[in-house]
PDB file of C-alpha atoms in Angstrom:
ATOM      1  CA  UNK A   1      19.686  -0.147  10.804  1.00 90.00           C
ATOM      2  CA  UNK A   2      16.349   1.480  10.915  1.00 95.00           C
ATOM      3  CA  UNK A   3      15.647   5.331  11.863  1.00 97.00           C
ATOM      4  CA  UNK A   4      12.586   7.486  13.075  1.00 98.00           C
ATOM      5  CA  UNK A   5      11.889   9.952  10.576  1.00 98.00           C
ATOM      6  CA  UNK A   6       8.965  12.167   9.474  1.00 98.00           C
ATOM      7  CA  UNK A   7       7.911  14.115   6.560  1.00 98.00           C
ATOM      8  CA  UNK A   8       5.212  16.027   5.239  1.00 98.00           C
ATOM      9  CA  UNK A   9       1.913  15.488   2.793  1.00 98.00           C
ATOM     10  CA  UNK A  10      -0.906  17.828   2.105  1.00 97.00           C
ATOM     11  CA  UNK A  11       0.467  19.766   4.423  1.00 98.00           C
ATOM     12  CA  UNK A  12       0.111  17.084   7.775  1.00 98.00           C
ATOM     13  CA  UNK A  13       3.124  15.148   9.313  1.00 98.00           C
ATOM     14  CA  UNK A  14       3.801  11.537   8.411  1.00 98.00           C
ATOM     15  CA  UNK A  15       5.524   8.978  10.729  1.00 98.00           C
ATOM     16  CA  UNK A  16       8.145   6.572   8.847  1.00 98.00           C
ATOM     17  CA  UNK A  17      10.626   4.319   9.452  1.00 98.00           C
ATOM     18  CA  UNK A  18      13.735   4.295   7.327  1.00 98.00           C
ATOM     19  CA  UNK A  19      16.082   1.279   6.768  1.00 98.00           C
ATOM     20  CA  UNK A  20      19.295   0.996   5.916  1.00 97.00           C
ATOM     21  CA  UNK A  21      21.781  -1.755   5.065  1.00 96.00           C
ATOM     22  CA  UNK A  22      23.460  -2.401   8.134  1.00 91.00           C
ATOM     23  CA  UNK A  23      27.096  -2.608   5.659  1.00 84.00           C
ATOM     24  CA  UNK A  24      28.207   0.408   4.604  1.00 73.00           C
ATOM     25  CA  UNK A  25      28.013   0.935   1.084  1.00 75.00           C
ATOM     26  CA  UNK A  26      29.972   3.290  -1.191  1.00 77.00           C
ATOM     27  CA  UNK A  27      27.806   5.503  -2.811  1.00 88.00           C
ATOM     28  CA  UNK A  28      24.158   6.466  -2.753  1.00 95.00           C
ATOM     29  CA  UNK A  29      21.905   4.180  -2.551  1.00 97.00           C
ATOM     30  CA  UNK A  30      18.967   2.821  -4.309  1.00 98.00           C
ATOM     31  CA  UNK A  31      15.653   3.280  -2.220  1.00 98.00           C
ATOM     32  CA  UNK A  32      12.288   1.490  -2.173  1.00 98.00           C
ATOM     33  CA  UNK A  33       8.774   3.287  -0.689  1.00 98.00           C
ATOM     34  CA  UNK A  34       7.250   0.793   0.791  1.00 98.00           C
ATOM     35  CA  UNK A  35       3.296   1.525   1.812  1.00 98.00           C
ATOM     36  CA  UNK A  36       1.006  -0.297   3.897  1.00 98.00           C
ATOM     37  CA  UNK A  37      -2.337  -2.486   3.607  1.00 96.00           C
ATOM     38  CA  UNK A  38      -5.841  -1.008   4.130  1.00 93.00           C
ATOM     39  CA  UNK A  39      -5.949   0.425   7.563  1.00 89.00           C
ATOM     40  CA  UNK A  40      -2.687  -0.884   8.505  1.00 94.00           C
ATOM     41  CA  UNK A  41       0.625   0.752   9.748  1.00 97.00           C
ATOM     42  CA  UNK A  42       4.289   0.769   9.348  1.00 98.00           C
ATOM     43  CA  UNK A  43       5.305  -1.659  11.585  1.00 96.00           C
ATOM     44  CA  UNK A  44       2.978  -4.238  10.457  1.00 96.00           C
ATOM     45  CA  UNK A  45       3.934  -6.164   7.180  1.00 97.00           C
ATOM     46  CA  UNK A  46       5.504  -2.821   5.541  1.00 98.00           C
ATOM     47  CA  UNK A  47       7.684  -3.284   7.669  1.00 98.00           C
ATOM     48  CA  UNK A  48       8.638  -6.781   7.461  1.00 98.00           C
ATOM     49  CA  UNK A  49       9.335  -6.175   4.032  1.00 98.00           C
ATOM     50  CA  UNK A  50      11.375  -3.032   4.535  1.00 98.00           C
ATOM     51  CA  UNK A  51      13.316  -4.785   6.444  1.00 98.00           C
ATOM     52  CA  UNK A  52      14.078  -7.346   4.215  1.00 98.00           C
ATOM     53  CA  UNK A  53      14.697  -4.931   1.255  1.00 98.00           C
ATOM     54  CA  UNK A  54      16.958  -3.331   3.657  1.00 98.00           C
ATOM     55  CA  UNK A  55      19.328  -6.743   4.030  1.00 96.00           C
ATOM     56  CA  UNK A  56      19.169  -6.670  -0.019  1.00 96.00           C
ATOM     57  CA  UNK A  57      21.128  -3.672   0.107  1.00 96.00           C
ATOM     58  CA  UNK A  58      18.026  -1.067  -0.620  1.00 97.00           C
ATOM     59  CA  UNK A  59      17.418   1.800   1.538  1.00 98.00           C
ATOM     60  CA  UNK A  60      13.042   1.375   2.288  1.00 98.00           C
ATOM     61  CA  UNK A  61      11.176   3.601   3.527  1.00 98.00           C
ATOM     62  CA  UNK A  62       8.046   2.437   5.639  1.00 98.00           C
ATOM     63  CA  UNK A  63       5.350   5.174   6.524  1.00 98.00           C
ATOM     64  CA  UNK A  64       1.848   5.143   8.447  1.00 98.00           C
ATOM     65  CA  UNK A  65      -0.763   7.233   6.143  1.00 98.00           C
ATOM     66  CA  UNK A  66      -2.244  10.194   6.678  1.00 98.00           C
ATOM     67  CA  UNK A  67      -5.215   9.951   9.297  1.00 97.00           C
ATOM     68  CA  UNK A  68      -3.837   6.269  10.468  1.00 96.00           C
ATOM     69  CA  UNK A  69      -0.956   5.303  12.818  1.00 97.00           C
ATOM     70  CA  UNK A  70       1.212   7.918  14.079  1.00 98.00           C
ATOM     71  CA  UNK A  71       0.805  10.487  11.164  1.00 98.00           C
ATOM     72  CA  UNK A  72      -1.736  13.148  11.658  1.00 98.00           C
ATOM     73  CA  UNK A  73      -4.878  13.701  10.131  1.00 97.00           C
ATOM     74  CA  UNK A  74      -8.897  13.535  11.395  1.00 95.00           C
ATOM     75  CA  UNK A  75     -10.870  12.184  11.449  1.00 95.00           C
ATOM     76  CA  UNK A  76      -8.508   9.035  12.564  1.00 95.00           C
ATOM     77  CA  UNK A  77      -8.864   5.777  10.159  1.00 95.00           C
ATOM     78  CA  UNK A  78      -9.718   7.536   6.995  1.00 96.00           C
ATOM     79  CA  UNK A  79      -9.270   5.798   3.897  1.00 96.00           C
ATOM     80  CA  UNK A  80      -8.712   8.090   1.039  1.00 97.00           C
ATOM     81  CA  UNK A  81      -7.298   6.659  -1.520  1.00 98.00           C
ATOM     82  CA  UNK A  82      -6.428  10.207  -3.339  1.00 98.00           C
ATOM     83  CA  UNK A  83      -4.643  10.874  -0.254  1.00 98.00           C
ATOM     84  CA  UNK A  84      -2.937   7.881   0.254  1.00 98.00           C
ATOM     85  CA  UNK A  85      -1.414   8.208  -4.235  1.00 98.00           C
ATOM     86  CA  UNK A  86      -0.152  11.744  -2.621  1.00 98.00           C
ATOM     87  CA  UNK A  87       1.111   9.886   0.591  1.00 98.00           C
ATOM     88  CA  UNK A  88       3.212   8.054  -1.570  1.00 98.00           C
ATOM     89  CA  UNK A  89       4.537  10.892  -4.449  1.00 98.00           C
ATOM     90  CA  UNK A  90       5.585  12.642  -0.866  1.00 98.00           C
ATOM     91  CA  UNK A  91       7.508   9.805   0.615  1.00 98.00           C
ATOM     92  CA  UNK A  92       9.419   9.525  -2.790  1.00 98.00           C
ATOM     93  CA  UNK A  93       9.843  13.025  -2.317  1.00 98.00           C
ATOM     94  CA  UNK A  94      11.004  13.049   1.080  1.00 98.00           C
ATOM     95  CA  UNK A  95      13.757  10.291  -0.051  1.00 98.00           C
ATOM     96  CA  UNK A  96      14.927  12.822  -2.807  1.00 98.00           C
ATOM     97  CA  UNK A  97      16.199  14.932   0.657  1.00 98.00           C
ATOM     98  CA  UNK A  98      18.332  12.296   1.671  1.00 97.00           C
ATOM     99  CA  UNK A  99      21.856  12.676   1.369  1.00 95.00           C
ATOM    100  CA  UNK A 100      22.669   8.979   1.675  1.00 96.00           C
ATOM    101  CA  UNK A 101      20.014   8.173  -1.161  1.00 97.00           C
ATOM    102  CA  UNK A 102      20.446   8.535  -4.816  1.00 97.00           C
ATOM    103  CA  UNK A 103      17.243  10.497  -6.652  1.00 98.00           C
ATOM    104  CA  UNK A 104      17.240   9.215  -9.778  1.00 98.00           C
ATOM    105  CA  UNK A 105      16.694   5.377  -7.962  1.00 98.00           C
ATOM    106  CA  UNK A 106      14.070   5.208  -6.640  1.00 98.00           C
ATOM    107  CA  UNK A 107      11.338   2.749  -6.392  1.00 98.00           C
ATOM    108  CA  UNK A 108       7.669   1.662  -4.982  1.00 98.00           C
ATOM    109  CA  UNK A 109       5.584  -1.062  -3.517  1.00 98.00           C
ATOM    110  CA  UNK A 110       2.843  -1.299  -2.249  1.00 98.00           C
ATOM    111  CA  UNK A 111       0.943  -3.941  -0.220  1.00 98.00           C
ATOM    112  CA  UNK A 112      -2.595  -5.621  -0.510  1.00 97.00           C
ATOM    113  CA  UNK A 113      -5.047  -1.651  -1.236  1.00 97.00           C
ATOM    114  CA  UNK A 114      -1.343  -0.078  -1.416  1.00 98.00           C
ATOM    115  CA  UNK A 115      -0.997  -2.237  -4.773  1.00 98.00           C
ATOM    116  CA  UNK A 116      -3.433  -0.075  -5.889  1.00 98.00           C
ATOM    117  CA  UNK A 117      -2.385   3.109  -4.254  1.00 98.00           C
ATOM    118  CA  UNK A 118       1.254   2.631  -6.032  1.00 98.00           C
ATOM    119  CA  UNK A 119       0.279   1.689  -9.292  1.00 98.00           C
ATOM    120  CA  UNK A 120      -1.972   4.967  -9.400  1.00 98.00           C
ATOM    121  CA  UNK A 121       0.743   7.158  -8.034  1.00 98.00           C
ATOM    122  CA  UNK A 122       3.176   6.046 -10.334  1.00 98.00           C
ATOM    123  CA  UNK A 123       0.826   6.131 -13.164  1.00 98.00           C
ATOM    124  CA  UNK A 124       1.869  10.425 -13.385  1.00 98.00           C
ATOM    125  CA  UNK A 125       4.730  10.474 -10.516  1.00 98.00           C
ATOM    126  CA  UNK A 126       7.992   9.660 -13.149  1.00 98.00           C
ATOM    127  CA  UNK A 127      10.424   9.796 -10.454  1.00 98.00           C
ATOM    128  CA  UNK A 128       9.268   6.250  -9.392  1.00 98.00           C
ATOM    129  CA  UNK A 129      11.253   4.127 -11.358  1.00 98.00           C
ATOM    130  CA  UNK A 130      10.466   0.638 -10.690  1.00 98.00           C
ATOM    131  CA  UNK A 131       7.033  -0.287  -9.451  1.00 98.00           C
ATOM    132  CA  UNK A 132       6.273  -3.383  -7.788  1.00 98.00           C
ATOM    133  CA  UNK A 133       3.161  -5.120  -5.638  1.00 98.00           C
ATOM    134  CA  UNK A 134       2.431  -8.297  -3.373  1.00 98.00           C
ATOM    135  CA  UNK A 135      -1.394  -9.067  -3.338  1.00 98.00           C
ATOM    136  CA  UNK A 136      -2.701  -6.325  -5.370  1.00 98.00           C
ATOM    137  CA  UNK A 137      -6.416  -5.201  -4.375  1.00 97.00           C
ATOM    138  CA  UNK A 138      -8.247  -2.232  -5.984  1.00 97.00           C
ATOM    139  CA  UNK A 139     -10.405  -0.968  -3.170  1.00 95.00           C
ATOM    140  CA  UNK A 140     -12.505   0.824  -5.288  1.00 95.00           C
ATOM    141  CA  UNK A 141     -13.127  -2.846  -7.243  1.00 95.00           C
ATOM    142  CA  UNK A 142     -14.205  -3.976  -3.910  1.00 93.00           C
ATOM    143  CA  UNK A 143     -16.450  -1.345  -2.874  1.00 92.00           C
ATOM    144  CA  UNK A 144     -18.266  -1.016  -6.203  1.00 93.00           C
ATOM    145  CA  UNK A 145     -18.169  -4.604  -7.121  1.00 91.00           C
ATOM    146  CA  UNK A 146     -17.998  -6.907  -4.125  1.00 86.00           C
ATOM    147  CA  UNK A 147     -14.290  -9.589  -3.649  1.00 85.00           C
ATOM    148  CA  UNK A 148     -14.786 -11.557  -6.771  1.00 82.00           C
ATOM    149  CA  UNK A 149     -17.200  -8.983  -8.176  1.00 81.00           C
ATOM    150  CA  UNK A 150     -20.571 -10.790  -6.013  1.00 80.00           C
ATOM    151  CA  UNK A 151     -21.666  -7.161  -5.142  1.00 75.00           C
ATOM    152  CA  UNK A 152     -25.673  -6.601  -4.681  1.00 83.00           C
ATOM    153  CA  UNK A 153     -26.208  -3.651  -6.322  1.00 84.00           C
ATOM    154  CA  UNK A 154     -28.382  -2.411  -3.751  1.00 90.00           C
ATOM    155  CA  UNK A 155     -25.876  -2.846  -1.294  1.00 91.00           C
ATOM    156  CA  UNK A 156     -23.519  -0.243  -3.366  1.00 92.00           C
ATOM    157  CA  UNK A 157     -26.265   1.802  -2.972  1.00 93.00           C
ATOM    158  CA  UNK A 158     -26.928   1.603   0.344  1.00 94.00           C
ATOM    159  CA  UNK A 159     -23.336   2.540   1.179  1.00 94.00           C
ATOM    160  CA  UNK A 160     -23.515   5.438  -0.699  1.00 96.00           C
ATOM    161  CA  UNK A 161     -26.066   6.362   0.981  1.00 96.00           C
ATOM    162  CA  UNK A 162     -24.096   5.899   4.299  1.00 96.00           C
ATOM    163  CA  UNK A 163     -21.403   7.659   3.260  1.00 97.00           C
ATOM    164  CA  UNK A 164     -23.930  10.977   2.461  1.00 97.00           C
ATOM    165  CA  UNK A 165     -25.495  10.499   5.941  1.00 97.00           C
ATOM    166  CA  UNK A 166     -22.605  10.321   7.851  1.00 97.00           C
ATOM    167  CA  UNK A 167     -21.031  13.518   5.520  1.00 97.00           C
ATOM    168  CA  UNK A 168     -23.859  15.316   7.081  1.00 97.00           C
ATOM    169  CA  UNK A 169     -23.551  14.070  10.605  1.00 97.00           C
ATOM    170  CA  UNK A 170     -20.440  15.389  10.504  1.00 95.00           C
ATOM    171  CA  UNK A 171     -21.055  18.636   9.257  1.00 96.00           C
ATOM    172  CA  UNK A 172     -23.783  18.962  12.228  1.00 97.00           C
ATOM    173  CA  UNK A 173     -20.896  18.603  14.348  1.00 96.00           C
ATOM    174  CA  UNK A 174     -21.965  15.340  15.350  1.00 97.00           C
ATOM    175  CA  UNK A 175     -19.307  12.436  16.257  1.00 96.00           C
ATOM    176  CA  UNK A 176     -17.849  10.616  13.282  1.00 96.00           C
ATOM    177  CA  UNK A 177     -20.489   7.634  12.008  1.00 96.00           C
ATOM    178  CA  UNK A 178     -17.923   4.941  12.071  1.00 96.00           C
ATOM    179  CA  UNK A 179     -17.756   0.858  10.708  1.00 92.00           C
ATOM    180  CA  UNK A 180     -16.315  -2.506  11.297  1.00 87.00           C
ATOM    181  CA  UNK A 181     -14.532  -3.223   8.317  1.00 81.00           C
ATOM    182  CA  UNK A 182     -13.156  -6.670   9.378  1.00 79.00           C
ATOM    183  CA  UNK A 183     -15.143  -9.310  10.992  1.00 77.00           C
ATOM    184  CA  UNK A 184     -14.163 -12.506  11.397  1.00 75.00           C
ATOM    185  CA  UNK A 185     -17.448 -13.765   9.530  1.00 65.00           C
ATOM    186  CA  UNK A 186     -16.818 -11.729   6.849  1.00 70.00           C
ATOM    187  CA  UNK A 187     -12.963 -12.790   6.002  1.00 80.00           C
ATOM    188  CA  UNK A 188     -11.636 -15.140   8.443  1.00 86.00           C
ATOM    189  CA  UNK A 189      -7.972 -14.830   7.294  1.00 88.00           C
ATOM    190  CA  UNK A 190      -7.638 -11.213   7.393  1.00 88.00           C
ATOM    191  CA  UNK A 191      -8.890 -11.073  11.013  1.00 86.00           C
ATOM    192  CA  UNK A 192      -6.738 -14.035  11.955  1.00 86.00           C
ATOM    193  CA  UNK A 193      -3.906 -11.339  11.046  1.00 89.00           C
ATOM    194  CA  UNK A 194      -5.352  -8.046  12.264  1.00 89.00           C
ATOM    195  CA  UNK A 195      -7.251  -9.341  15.850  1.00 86.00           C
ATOM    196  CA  UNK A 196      -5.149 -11.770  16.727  1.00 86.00           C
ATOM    197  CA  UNK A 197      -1.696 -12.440  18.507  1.00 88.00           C
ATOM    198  CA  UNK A 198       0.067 -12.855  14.862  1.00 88.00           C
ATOM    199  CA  UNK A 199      -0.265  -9.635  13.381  1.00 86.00           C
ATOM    200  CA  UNK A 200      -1.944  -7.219  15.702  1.00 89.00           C
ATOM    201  CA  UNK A 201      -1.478  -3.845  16.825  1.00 91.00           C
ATOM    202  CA  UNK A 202      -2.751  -1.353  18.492  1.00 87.00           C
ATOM    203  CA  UNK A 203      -3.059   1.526  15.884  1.00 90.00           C
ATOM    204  CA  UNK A 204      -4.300  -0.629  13.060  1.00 87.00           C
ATOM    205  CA  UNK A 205      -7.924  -1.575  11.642  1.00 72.00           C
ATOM    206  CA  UNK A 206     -10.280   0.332  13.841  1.00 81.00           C
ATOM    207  CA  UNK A 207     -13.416   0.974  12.663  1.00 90.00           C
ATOM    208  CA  UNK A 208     -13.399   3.810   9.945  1.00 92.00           C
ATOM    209  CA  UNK A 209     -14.998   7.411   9.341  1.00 96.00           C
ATOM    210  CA  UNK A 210     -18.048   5.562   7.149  1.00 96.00           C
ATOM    211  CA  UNK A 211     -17.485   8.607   4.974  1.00 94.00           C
ATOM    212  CA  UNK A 212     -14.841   6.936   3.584  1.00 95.00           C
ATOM    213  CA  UNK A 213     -16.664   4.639   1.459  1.00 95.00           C
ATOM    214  CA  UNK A 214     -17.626   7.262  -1.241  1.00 94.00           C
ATOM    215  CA  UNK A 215     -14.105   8.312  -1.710  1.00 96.00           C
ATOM    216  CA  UNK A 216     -13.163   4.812  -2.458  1.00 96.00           C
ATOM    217  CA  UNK A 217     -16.257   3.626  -4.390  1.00 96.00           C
ATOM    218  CA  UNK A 218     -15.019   6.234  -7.113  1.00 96.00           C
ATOM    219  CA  UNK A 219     -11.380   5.868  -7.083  1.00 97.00           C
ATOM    220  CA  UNK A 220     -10.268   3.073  -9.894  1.00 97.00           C
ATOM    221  CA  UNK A 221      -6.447   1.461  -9.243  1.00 97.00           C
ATOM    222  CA  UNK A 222      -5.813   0.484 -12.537  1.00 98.00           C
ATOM    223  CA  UNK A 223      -7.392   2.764 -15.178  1.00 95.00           C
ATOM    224  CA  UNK A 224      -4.544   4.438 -16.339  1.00 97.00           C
ATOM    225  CA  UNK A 225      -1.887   1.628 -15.548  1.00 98.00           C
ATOM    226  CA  UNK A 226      -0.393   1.848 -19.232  1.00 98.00           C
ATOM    227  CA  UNK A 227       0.746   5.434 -18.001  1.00 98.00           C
ATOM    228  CA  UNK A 228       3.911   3.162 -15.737  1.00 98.00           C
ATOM    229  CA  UNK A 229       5.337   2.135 -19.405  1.00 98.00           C
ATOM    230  CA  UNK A 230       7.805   2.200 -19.800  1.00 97.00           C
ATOM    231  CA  UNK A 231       9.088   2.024 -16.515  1.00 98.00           C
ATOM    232  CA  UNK A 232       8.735  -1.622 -15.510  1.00 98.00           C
ATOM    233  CA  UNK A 233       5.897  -3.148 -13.118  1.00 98.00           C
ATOM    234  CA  UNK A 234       6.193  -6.418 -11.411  1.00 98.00           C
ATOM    235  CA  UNK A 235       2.990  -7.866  -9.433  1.00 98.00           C
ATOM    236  CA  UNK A 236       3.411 -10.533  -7.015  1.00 98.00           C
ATOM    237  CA  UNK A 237       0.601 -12.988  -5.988  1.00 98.00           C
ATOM    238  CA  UNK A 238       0.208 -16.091  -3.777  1.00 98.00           C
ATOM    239  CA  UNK A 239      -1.303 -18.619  -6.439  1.00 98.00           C
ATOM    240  CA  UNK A 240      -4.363 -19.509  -3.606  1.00 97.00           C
ATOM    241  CA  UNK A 241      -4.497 -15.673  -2.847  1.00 96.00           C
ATOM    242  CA  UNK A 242      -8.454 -14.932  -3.234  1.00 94.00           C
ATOM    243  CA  UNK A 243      -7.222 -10.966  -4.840  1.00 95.00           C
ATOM    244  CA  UNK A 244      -5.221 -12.826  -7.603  1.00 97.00           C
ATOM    245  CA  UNK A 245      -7.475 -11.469 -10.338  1.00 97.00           C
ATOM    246  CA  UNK A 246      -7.072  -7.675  -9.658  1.00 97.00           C
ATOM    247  CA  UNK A 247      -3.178  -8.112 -10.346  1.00 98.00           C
ATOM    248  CA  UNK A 248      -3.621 -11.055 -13.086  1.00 98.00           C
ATOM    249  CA  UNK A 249      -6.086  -8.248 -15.004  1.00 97.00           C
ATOM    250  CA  UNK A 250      -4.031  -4.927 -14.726  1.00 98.00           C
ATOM    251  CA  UNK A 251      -0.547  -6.890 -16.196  1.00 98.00           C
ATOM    252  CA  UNK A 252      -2.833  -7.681 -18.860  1.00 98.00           C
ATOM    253  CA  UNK A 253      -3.923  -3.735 -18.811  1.00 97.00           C
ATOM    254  CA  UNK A 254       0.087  -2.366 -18.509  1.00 98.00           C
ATOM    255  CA  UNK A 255       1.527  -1.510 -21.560  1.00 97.00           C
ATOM    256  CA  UNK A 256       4.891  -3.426 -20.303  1.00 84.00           C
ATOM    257  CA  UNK A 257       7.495  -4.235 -19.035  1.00 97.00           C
ATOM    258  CA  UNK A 258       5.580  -5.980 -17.278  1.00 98.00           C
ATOM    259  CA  UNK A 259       5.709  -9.404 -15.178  1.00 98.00           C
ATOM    260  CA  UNK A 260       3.141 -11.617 -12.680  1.00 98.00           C
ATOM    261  CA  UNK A 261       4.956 -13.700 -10.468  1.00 98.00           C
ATOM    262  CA  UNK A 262       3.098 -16.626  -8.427  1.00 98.00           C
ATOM    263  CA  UNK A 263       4.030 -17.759  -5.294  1.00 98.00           C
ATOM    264  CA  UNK A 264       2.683 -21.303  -5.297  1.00 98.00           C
ATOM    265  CA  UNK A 265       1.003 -22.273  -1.946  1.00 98.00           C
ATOM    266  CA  UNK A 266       0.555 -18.662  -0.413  1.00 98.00           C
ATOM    267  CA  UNK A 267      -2.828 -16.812  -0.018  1.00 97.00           C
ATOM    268  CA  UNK A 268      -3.557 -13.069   0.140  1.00 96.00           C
ATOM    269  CA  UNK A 269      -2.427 -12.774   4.087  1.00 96.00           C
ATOM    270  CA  UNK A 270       0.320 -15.645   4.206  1.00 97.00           C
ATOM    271  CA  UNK A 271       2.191 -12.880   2.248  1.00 97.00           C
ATOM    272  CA  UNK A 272       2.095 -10.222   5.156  1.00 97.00           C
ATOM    273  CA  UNK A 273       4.561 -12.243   6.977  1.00 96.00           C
ATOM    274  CA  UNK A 274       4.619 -16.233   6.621  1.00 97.00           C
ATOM    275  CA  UNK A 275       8.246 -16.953   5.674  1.00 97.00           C
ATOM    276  CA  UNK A 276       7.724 -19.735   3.448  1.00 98.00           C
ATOM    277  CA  UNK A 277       6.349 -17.491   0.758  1.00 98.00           C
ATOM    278  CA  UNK A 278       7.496 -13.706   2.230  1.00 98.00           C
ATOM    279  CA  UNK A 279      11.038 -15.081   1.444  1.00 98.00           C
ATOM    280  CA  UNK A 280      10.385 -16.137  -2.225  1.00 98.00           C
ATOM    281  CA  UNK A 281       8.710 -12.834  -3.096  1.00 98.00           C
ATOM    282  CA  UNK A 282      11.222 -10.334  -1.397  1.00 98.00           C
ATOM    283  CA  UNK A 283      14.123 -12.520  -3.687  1.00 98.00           C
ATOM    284  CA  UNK A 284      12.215 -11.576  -6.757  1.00 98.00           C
ATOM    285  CA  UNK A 285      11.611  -8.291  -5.614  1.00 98.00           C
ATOM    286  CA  UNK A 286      15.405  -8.236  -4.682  1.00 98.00           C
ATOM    287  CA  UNK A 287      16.213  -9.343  -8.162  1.00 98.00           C
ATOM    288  CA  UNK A 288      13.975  -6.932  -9.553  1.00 98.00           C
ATOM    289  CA  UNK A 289      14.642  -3.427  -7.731  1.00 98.00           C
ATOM    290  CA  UNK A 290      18.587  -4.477  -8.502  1.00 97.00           C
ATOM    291  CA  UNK A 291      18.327  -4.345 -12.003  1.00 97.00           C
ATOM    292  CA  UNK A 292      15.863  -1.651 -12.609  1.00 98.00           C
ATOM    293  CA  UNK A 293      17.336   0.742  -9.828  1.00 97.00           C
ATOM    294  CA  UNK A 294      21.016  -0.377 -10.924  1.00 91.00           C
ATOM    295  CA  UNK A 295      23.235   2.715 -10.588  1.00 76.00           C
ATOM    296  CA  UNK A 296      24.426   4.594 -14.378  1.00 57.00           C
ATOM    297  CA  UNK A 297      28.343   4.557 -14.011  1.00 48.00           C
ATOM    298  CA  UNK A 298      29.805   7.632 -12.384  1.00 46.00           C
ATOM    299  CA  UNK A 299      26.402   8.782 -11.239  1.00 50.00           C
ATOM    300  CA  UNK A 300      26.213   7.194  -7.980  1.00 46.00           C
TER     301      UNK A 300
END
């Protein structure tokens, strides 16, 4: 069972989608945020994942960012990730509202840049109890440092440059300088998901406000991860996924519990929605939400 609903951050209206177990339950339930990729939205892989939570007896909520989907925002597309960490501390907060949901139960994950955007939002937001990830990738990693840390450091520079041009474009009142941020040459996979039949749609991955490189090139997933402890943090990665590192190196960071779990055979995009290796991960995820979220006896 799956319901409209919207809620407010920073003070614009976000578009979600909550699910529900379709078999009544007695008592409240335990709930999951669940936020998108990178310039995706709700209905994309957050959703497929919701979903699935959903049938594990989990209430998940799935919600479209500020400035991206159907939430509001301008310039449309903009990736900030200091929005996106309050995004998230106002979706838990919106499931605190809910009459059918308990408070004191709730968990995250987050998805490809959202396992970056969770971990940070958890790092000081205390009412996430259990914190989970499936292909963690620290944007600001990626930006600064290049995938697999191959960055020329003259093209950091450059972008930063960009970024400052198009800030005062802008402020000319000039239309937004904007970027292709996935091209085919560039990562095959990812635009086999985003451009194609599989995985498009219509409000996701346009080209973004370039002035959203500077916000990520100085935002850093992982640098307070111990802050989660000692609430427990489970990252999930395909074992061929070319973003394993960025989760493999902030378990080591996390001050624990703490757990990496490898889904043999599945790559960074396989795990948006191929069901040979979506199934695996939502079961540990399952397992994992169940006992951390478990209701306290007479509480519930």
């Amino acid at each position: 069972m799956k319901t409209d609903v919207t809620f407010l951050s920073s003070g614009l209206t976000l578009a979600g989608i909550l699910f529900l177990p379709d078999t009544p339950t007695a008592g409240r339930l335990a709930a999951v945020v669940v936020s998108h990729p990178g310039g995706g939205v709700k209905e994309q892989t957050a959703s497929v994942y919701a979903e699935r939570l959903a049938r594990e007896g989990f209430a998940a909520l799935a919600f479209d960012a500020a400035y991206q989907g159907e939430s509001e925002g301008e310039p449309r597309g903009l990736e900030d990730p200091f929005q996106r960490a309050e995004d998230i501390k106002s979706a838990v907060s919106f499931l605190t509202t809910r009459d059918e949901i308990d408070p004191d139960r709730i968990g995250a994950l987050g998805i490809c840049a959202s396992g970056g955007y969770v971990p940070y939002a958890a790092q000081t937001d205390v009412r996430i109890k259990a914190v989970a990830t499936v292909n963690a990738t620290d944007m600001g990693s990626v930006m600064r440092d290049g995938l697999g840390r191959t960055q020329d450091p003259q093209l950091l520079r450059a972008m930063l440059e960009s970024a400052a041009a198009a800030r005062t474009a802008e402020a000319r009142g000039e239309a937004v300088p904007r970027q292709e941020w996935i091209t085919e040459a560039v990562d095959a996979e990812t635009y086999a998901y985003y451009r194609t039949p599989r995985g498009h749609h219509p409000r996701a991955v346009r080209p973004w406000p370039v002035r959203s490189l500077d916000r990520i090139i100085q935002y850093d997933s992982y640098a307070s991860i111990h802050l989660i402890a000692p609430r427990p943090l489970l990252m999930i990665v395909g074992s061929d996924a070319n973003t394993a590192y960025f989760s493999r190196e902030a378990v080591a960071r996390a001050a624990g519990p703490k757990e990496l779990f490898v889904v043999e055979g599945a790559t960074h995009i396989s795990l948006y929605d191929k069901d040979e290796h979506v199934t695996p991960a939502v079961a540990r995820l399952g397992a994992f939400y169940a006992t951390h979220l478990a209701a306290v006896e007479g509480q519930s």
